[in-house]
C-alpha positions as CSV (number, residue, x, y, z in Angstrom):
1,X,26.8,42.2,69.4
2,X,24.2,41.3,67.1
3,X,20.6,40.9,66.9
4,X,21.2,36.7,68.4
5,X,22.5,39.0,71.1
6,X,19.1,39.2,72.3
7,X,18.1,35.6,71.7
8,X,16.3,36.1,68.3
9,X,16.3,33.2,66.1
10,X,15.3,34.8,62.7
11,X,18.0,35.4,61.1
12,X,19.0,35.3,57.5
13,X,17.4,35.8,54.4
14,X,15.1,32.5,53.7
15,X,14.8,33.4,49.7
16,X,19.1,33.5,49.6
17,X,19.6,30.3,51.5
18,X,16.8,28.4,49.5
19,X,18.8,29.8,46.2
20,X,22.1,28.4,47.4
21,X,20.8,25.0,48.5
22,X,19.0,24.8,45.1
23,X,22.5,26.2,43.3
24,X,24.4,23.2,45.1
25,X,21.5,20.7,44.5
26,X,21.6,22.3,40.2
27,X,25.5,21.4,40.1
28,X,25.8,18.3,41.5
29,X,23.0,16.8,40.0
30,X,24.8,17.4,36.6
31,X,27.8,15.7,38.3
32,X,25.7,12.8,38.6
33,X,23.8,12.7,35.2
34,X,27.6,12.5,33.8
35,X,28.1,9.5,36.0
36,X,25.2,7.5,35.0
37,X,26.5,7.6,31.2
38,X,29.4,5.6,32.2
39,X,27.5,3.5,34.9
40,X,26.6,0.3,33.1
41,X,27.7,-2.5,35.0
42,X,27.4,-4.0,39.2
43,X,30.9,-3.0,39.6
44,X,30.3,0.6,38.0
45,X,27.0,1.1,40.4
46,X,28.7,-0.3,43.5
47,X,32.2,0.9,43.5
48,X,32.6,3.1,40.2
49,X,34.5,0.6,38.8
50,X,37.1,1.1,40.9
51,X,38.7,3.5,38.9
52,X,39.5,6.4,41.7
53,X,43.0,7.5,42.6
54,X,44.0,7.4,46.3
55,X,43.9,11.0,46.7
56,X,40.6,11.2,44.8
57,X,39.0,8.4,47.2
58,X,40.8,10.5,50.2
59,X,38.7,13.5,49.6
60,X,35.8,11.2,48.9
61,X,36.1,9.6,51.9
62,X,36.4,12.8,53.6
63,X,33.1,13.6,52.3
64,X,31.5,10.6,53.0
65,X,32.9,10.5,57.0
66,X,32.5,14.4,57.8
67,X,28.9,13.8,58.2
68,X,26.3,16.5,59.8
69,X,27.2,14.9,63.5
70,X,31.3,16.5,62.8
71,X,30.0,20.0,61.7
72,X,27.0,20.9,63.3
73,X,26.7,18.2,65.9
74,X,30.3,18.5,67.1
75,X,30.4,22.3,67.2
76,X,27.3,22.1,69.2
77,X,28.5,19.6,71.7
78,X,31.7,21.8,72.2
79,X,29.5,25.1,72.7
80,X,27.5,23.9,75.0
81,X,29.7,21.9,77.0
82,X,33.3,22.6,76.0
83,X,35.7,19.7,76.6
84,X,33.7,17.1,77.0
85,X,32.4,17.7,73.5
86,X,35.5,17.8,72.1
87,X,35.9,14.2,72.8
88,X,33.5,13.5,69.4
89,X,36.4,14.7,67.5
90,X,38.8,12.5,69.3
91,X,37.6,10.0,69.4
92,X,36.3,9.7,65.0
93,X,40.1,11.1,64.4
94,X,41.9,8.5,66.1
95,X,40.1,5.7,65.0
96,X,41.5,6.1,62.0
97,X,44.4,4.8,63.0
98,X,42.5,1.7,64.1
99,X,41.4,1.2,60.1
100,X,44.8,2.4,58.4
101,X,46.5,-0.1,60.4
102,X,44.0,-3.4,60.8
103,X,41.6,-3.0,58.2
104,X,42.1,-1.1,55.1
105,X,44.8,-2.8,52.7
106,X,43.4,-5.7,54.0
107,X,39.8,-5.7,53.1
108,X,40.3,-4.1,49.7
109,X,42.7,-7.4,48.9
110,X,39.9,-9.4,50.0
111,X,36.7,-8.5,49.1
112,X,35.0,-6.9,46.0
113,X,31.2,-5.1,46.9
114,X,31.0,-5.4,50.5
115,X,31.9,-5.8,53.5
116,X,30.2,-9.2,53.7
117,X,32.6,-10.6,51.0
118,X,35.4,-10.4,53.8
119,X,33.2,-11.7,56.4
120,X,32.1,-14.9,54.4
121,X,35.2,-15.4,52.1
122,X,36.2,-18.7,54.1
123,X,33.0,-19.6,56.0
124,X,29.4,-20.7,55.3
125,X,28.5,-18.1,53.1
126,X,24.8,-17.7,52.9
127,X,24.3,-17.9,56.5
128,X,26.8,-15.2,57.3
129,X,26.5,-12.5,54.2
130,X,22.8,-12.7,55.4
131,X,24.4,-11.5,59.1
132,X,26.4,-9.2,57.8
133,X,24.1,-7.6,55.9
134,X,21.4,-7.2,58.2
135,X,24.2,-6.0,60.7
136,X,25.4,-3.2,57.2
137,X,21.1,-2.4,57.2
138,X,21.4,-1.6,60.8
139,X,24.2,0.8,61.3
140,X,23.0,2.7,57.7
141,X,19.8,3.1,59.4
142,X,21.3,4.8,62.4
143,X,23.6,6.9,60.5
144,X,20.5,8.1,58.5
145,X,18.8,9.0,61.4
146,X,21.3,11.6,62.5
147,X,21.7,12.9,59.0
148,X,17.9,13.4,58.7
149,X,17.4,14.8,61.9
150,X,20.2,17.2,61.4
151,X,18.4,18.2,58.1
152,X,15.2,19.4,59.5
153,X,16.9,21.2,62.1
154,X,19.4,22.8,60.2
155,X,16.6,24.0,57.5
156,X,13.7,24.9,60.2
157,X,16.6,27.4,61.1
158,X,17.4,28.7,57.8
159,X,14.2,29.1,56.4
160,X,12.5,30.6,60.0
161,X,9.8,27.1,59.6
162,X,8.4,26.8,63.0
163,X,6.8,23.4,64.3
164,X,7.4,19.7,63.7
165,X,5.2,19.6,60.8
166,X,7.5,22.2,58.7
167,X,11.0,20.4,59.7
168,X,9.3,16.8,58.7
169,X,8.8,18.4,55.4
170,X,12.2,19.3,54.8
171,X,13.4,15.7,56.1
172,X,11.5,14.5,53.3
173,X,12.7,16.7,50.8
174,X,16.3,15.7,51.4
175,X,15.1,11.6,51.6
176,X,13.9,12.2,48.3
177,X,16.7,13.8,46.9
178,X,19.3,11.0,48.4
179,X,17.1,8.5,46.7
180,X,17.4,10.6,43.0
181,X,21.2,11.0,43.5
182,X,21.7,7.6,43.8
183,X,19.3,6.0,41.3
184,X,20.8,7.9,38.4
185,X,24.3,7.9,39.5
186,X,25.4,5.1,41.9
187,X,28.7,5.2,43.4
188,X,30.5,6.7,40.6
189,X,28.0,10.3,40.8
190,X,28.0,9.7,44.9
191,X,31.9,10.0,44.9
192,X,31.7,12.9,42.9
193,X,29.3,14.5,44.9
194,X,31.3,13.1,48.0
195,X,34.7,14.8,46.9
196,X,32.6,18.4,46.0
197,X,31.1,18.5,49.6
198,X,34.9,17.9,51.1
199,X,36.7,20.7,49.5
200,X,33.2,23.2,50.7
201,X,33.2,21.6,54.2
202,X,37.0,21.7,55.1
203,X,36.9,25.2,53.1
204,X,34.1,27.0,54.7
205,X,35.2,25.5,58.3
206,X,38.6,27.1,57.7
207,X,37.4,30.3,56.7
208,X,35.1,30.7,59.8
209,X,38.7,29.3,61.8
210,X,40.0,32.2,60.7
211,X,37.6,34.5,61.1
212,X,36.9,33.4,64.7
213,X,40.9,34.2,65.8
214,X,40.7,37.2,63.9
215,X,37.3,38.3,66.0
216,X,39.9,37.5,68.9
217,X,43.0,39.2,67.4
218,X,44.4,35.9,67.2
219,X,44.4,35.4,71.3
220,X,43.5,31.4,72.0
221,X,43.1,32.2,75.3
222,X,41.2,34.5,74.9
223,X,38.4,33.3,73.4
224,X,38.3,30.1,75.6
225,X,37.7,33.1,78.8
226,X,35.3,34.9,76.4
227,X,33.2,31.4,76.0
228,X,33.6,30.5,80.0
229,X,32.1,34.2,80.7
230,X,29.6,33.8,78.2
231,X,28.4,30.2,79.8
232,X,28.8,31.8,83.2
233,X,26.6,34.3,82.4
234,X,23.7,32.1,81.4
235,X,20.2,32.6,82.1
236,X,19.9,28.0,82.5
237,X,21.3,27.8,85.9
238,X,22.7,24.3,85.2
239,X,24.6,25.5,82.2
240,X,25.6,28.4,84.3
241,X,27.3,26.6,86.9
242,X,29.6,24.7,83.6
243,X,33.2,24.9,83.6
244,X,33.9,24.3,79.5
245,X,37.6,24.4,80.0
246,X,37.7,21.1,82.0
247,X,36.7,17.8,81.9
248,X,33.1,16.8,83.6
249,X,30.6,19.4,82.2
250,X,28.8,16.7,80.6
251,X,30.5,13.6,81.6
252,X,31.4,13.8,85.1
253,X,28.6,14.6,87.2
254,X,28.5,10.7,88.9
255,X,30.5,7.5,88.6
256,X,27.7,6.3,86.0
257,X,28.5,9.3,83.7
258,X,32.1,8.8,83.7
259,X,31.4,5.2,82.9
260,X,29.1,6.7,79.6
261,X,32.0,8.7,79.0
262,X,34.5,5.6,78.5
263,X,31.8,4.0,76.6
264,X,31.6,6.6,74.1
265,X,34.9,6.6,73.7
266,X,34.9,2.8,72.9
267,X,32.8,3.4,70.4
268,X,34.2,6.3,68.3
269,X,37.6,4.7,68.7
270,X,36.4,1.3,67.3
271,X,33.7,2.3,65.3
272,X,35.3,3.2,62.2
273,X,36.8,0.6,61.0
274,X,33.1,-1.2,60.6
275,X,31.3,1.5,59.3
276,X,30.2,-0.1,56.3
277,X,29.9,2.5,53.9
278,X,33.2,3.8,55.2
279,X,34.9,0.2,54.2
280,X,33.2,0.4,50.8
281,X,35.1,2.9,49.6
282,X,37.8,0.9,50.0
283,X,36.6,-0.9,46.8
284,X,36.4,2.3,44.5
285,X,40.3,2.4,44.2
286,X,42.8,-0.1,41.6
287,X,45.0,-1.1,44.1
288,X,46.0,-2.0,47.6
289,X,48.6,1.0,47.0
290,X,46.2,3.4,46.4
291,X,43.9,2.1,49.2
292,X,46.4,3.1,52.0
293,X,47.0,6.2,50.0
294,X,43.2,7.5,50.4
295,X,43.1,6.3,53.9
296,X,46.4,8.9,54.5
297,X,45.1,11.8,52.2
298,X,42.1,10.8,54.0
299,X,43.3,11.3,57.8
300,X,44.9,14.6,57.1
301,X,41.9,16.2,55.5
302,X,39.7,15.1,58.7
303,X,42.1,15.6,61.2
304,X,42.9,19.3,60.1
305,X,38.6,19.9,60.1
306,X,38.5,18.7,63.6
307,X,41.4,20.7,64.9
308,X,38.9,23.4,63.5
309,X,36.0,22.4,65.0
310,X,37.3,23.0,68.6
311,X,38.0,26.6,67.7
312,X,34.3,26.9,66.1
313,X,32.6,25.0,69.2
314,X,34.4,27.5,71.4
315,X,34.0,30.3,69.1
316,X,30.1,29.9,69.3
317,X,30.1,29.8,73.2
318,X,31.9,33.0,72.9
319,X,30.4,34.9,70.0
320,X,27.0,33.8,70.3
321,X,26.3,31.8,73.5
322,X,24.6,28.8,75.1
323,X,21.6,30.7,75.6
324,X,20.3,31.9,71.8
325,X,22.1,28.1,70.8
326,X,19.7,25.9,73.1
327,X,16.6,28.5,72.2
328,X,17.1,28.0,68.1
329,X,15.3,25.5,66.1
330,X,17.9,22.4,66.2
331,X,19.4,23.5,69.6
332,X,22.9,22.6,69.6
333,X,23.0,21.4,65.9
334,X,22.3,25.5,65.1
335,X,25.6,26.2,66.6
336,X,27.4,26.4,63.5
337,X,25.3,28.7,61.3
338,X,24.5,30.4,64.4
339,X,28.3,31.6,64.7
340,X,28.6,31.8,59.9
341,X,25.6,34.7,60.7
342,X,27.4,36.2,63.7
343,X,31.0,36.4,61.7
344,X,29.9,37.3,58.4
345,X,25.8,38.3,58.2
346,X,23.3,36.5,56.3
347,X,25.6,35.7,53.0
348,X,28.4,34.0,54.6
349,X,25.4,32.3,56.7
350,X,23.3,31.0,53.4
351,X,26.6,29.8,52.2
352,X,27.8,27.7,55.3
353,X,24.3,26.5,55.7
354,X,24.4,25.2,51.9
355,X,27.7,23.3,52.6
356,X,26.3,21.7,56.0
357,X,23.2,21.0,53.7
358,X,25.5,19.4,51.3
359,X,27.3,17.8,53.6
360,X,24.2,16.0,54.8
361,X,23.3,15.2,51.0
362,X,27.0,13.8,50.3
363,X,26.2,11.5,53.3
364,X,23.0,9.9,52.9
365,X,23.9,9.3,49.4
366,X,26.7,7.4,50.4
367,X,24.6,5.6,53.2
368,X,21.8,4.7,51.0
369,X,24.0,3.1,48.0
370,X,25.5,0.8,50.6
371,X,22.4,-0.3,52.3
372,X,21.6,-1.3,48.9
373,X,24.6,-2.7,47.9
374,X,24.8,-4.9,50.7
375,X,20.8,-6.2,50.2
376,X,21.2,-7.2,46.8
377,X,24.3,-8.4,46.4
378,X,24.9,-10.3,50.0
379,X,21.0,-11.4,50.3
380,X,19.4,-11.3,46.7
381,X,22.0,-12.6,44.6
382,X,23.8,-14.9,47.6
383,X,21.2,-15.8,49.9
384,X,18.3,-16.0,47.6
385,X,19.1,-16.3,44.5
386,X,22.2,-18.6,45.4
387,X,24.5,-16.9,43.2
388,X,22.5,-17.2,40.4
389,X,21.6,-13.4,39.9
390,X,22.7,-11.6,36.9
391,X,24.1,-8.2,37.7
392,X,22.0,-6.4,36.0
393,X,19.2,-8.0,38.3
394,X,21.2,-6.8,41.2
395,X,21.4,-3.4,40.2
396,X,17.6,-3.5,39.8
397,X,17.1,-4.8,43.2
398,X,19.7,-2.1,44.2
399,X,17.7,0.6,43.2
400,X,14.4,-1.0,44.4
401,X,16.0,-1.4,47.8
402,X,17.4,2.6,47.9
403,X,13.5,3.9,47.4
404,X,12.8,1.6,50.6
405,X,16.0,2.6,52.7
406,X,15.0,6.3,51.8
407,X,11.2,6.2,53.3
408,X,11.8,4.2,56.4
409,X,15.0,7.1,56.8
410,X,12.8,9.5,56.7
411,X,10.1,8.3,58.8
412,X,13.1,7.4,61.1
413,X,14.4,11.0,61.0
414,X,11.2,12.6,62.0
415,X,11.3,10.7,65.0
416,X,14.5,11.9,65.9
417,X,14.2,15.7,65.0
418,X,16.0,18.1,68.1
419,X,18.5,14.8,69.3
420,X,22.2,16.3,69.2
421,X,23.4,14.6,65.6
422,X,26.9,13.9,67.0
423,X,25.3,11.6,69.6
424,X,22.9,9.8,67.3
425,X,26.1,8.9,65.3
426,X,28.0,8.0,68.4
427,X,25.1,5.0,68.3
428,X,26.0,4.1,65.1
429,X,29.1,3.8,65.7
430,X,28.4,1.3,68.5
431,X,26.6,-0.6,66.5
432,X,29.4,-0.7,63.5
433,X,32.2,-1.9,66.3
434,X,29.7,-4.3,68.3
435,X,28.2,-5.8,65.1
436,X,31.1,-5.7,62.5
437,X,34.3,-5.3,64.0
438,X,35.2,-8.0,65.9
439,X,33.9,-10.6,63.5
440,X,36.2,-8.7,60.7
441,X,39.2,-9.0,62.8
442,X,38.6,-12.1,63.6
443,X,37.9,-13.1,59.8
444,X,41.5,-11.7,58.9
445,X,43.5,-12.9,61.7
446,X,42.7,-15.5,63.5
447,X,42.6,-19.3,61.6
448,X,40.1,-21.0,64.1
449,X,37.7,-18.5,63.5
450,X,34.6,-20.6,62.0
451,X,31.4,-19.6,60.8
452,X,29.6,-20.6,64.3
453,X,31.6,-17.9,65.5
454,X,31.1,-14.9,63.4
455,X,26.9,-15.9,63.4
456,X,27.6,-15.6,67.3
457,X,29.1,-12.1,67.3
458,X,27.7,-10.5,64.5
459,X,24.3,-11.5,65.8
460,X,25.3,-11.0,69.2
461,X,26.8,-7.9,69.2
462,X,23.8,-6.2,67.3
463,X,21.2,-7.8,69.1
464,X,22.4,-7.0,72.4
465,X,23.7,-3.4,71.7
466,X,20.1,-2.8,69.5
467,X,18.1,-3.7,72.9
468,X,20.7,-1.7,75.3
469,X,19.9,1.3,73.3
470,X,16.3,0.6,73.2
471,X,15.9,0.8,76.9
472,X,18.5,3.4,77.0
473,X,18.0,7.1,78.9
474,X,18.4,8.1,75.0
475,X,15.5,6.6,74.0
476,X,13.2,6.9,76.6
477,X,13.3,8.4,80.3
478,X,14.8,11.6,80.1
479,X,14.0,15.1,78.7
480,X,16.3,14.9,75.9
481,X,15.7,11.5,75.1
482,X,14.1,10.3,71.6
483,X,10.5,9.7,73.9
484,X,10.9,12.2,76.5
485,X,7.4,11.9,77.7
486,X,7.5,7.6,78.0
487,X,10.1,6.1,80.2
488,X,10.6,2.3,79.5
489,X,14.7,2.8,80.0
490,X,16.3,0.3,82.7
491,X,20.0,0.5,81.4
492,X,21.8,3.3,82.7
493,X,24.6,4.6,79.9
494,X,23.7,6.1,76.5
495,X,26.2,4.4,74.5
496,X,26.5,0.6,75.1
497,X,29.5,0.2,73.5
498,X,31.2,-0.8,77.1
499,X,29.2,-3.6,77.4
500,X,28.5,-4.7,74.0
501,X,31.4,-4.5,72.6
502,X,33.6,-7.0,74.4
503,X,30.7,-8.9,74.5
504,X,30.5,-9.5,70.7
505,X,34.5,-10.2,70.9
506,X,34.0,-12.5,73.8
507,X,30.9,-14.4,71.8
508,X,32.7,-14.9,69.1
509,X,35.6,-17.0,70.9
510,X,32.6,-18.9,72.5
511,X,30.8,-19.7,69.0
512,X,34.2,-20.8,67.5
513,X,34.9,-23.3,70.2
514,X,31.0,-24.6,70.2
515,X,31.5,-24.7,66.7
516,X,35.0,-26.6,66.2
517,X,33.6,-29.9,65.2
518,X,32.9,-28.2,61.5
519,X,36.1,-26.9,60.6
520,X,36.1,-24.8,58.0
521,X,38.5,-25.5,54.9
522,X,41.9,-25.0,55.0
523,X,42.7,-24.1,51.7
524,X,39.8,-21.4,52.1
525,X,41.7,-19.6,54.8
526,X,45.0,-20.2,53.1
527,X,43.9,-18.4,49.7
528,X,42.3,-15.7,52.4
529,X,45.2,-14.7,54.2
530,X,47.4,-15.0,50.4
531,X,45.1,-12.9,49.0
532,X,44.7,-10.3,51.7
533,X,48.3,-9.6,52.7
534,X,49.5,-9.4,48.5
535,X,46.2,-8.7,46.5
536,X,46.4,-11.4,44.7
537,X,43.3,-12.8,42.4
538,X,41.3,-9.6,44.1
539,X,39.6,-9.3,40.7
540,X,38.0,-12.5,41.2
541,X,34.3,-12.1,42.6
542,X,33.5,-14.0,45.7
543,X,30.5,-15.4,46.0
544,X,28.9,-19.5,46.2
């Protein structure tokens, strides 16, 4: 065994890994100088025009969905307590299914920026694009957070910086740079840089697949005994007494955990399909065609990396072991290029460590442009200006509003430095099915739906699951909670999704019925469900 053997964290050589992450940063920055040349118009910034093949917006979606939380979060998670973390992976693969089959031919026919052009197409439109965009700034935000707090983590690691202040620097550094990539190249560079990372993510994870069955001559079972001995033999009596080949090691210690569990898995499951920057991408691509194409090239790229993520989580807790993970800078996020240094030395660790960094890049980038998407095109040009914004004014609002998303990220990231990314996502992902989902099903399917209705549940399900985490054990009230010193927490699970999720649903049947005496119009919902079941006039902005 190696020198992590005896619970050393130094490892690597700082001056290789800073010349990889600088080689990566070098290459696609030129990607994205050659995007800006062609990125003149609204349409260009926001969705590149849509000009990207399905299998070109599958990879990009790839990139854009394999965030830190399903490399180094996920890995963690499964390291340190087996099958239980293994639900992450799941749970984001499955719901997949949930947006090939609901959402994603039918919001490309219907909208043209942003989510909020589905939401509003047949209902009061400033008083709902402002909803869902505040509901799009929300779930950004949270998804930042994880990326940036993965970040500092994943570089205090790398380059041996010890202490709070050294990993806030590096938080910063990566804000900045997501700010840069998408100010000069706007969607069109961010796919580019999206579709790079994919093909050095799903690459690099299935060389260290490999690797990890040839460390155990190929023997499965093996290496899940080799990881139960290695937790077994832990010096943290609690993760000593963990079984990792059953369910309950994280999940199943009382009735209230089990309940968290479900709740989770609510919200992976249904999360998806309103991730805003995740529907977004529907928009880069010509056709409704090529839509469900990307969302298929798209579900085999992700569901083959999370098929190897369950043989990296266990290869960790068997190669390196819960002990030296939980002692490293990043604790279970330095799972990963804990297990790149323990297969292949510091190389093959400075160059996995360089694709999680890019993975992180890829992500914020993709974050950030929708945050600002979604600001100046659903609340500048709809809200204030009344439709009367030129494009070019939204662009410039655009890029006003990424500079702003990118220092409140980081502030927000600092706070959250040494929280497990996967669950910090998990959050977001309640947020994106409380908040967005059921007023977007709702919007497609159902013809009594009224704008009373979606104000109720988009307000309603963000509101209430914004407070539930608030006074969550993750926030405060617990030693790995985001305050672990304060405890203000009074509701008992760490996702809400249980609770608000149905309640958003359920709010928005209420709000249509308090609603019915201002019926929509007809012909509205009529030229919606036209346009999104055969694409037609999908060229045709939407906005009043």
């Amino acid at each position: 065994m190696s020198v992590l053997a005896q619970g050393t964290t130094d490892i690597g050589n700082p001056l290789l890994n800073i010349a990889i992450f600088l080689a990566f940063v070098v290459v696609t920055m030129g990607l994205v100088i050659r995007a800006s040349r062609t990125t003149k118009t609204a349409s260009d910034f926001y969705t590149g025009g849509g000009q990207f093949s399905g299998p070109q917006n599958g990879f990009a979606i790839a990139g854009d969905y394999l965030s830190a939380a399903s490399f180094l979060g996920i890995a963690g998670a499964i390291a340190v307590y087996g099958y239980d973390g293994f639900l992450y992976s799941i749970g984001f693969l499955v719901a997949w299914l949930v947006a090939l089959l609901l959402v994603a031919e039918l919001l490309r026919n219907t909208g043209r920026f942003t989510m909020a052009d589905v939401l509003s197409f047949r209902l009061n439109q400033r008083p709902v694009r402002m909803a869902a965009a505040l509901s799009t700034l929300a779930v950004s935000l949270f998804y930042l957070l994880a990326q940036m707090a993965g970040a500092g983590g994943l570089v205090a690691l790398l380059l041996d910086i010890e202490g709070k202040t050294g990993q806030a620097v590096v938080v910063a550094v990566v804000g900045v740079l997501m700010i840069v990539y998408v100010l000069i190249g706007g969607m069109k560079g961010t796919t580019y840089v999206q579709m790079v990372k994919a093909v050095l993510l799903i690459a690099g994870a299935g060389v260290m697949f490999v690797l990890v069955l040839v460390a155990v001559r190929g023997n499965f079972s093996q290496l899940l005994a080799d990881a139960q001995a290695m937790v077994s033999g832990s010096a943290n009596e609690a993760v000593a007494q963990r079984d990792v080949l059953a369910p309950g090691a994280k999940y199943g210690i009382s009735d209230m955990s089990r309940i968290d569990f479900i709740s989770l898995g609510l919200a992976l499951v249904l999360g998806t399909a309103g991730l805003p920057h995740v529907l977004m991408r529907f928009y880069t691509v010509p056709t409704a065609k090529e839509a469900r194409r990307s969302v298929t090239w798209a579900i085999a790229l992700i569901g083959g990396f999370y098929l190897f993520t369950l043989v990296l989580g266990y290869g960790a807790a068997a190669l390196v072991g819960p002990d030296v993970i939980l002692n490293a800078p990043g604790k279970e996020n330095a799972a990963a290029p804990l297990l790149a240094f323990e297969l292949g030395g510091t190389v093959f660790l400075a160059v996995i460590s360089a694709v999680a960094f890019a993975t992180i890049l890829a992500v914020v980038a993709g974050l950030a442009i929708t945050a600002s998407a979604s600001f100046a095109h659903d609340i500048y040009a709809s809200v204030i200006k009344r439709g009367n914004a030129t494009e070019d004014e939204q662009v410039r609002v655009s890029r006003i509003t990424v500079v702003v998303i990118g220092l409140v990220s980081i502030v927000l990231g600092i706070l959250a430095m040494g929280q497990n990314i996967a669950f910090l996502v998990a959050l977001a992902f309640a947020v994106a099915a409380s908040a967005n989902l059921p007023t977007l099903l709702y919007s497609l399917f159902w013809k009594k739906f009224n704008t009373t209705g979606a104000l109720f549940s988009i307000y309603g399900g963000l509101i209430s699951c914004l407070v539930l985490i608030v006074f969550s054990p993750a926030v405060s009230g617990s030693p790995s909670a985001m305050f672990p010193d304060a405890d203000f927490s009074w509701f008992p699970l760490s996702n809400p999704g249980i609770v608000s999720i149905p309640l958003a649903f359920l709010l928005g049947i209420v709000g249509t019925y308090l609603g019915r005496g201002k019926p929509e119009d007809p012909y509205k919902q009529a030229e919606m469900e036209v346009r999104s079941l055969t694409g037609v006039g999908v060229e045709k902005v939407v906005s009043h």
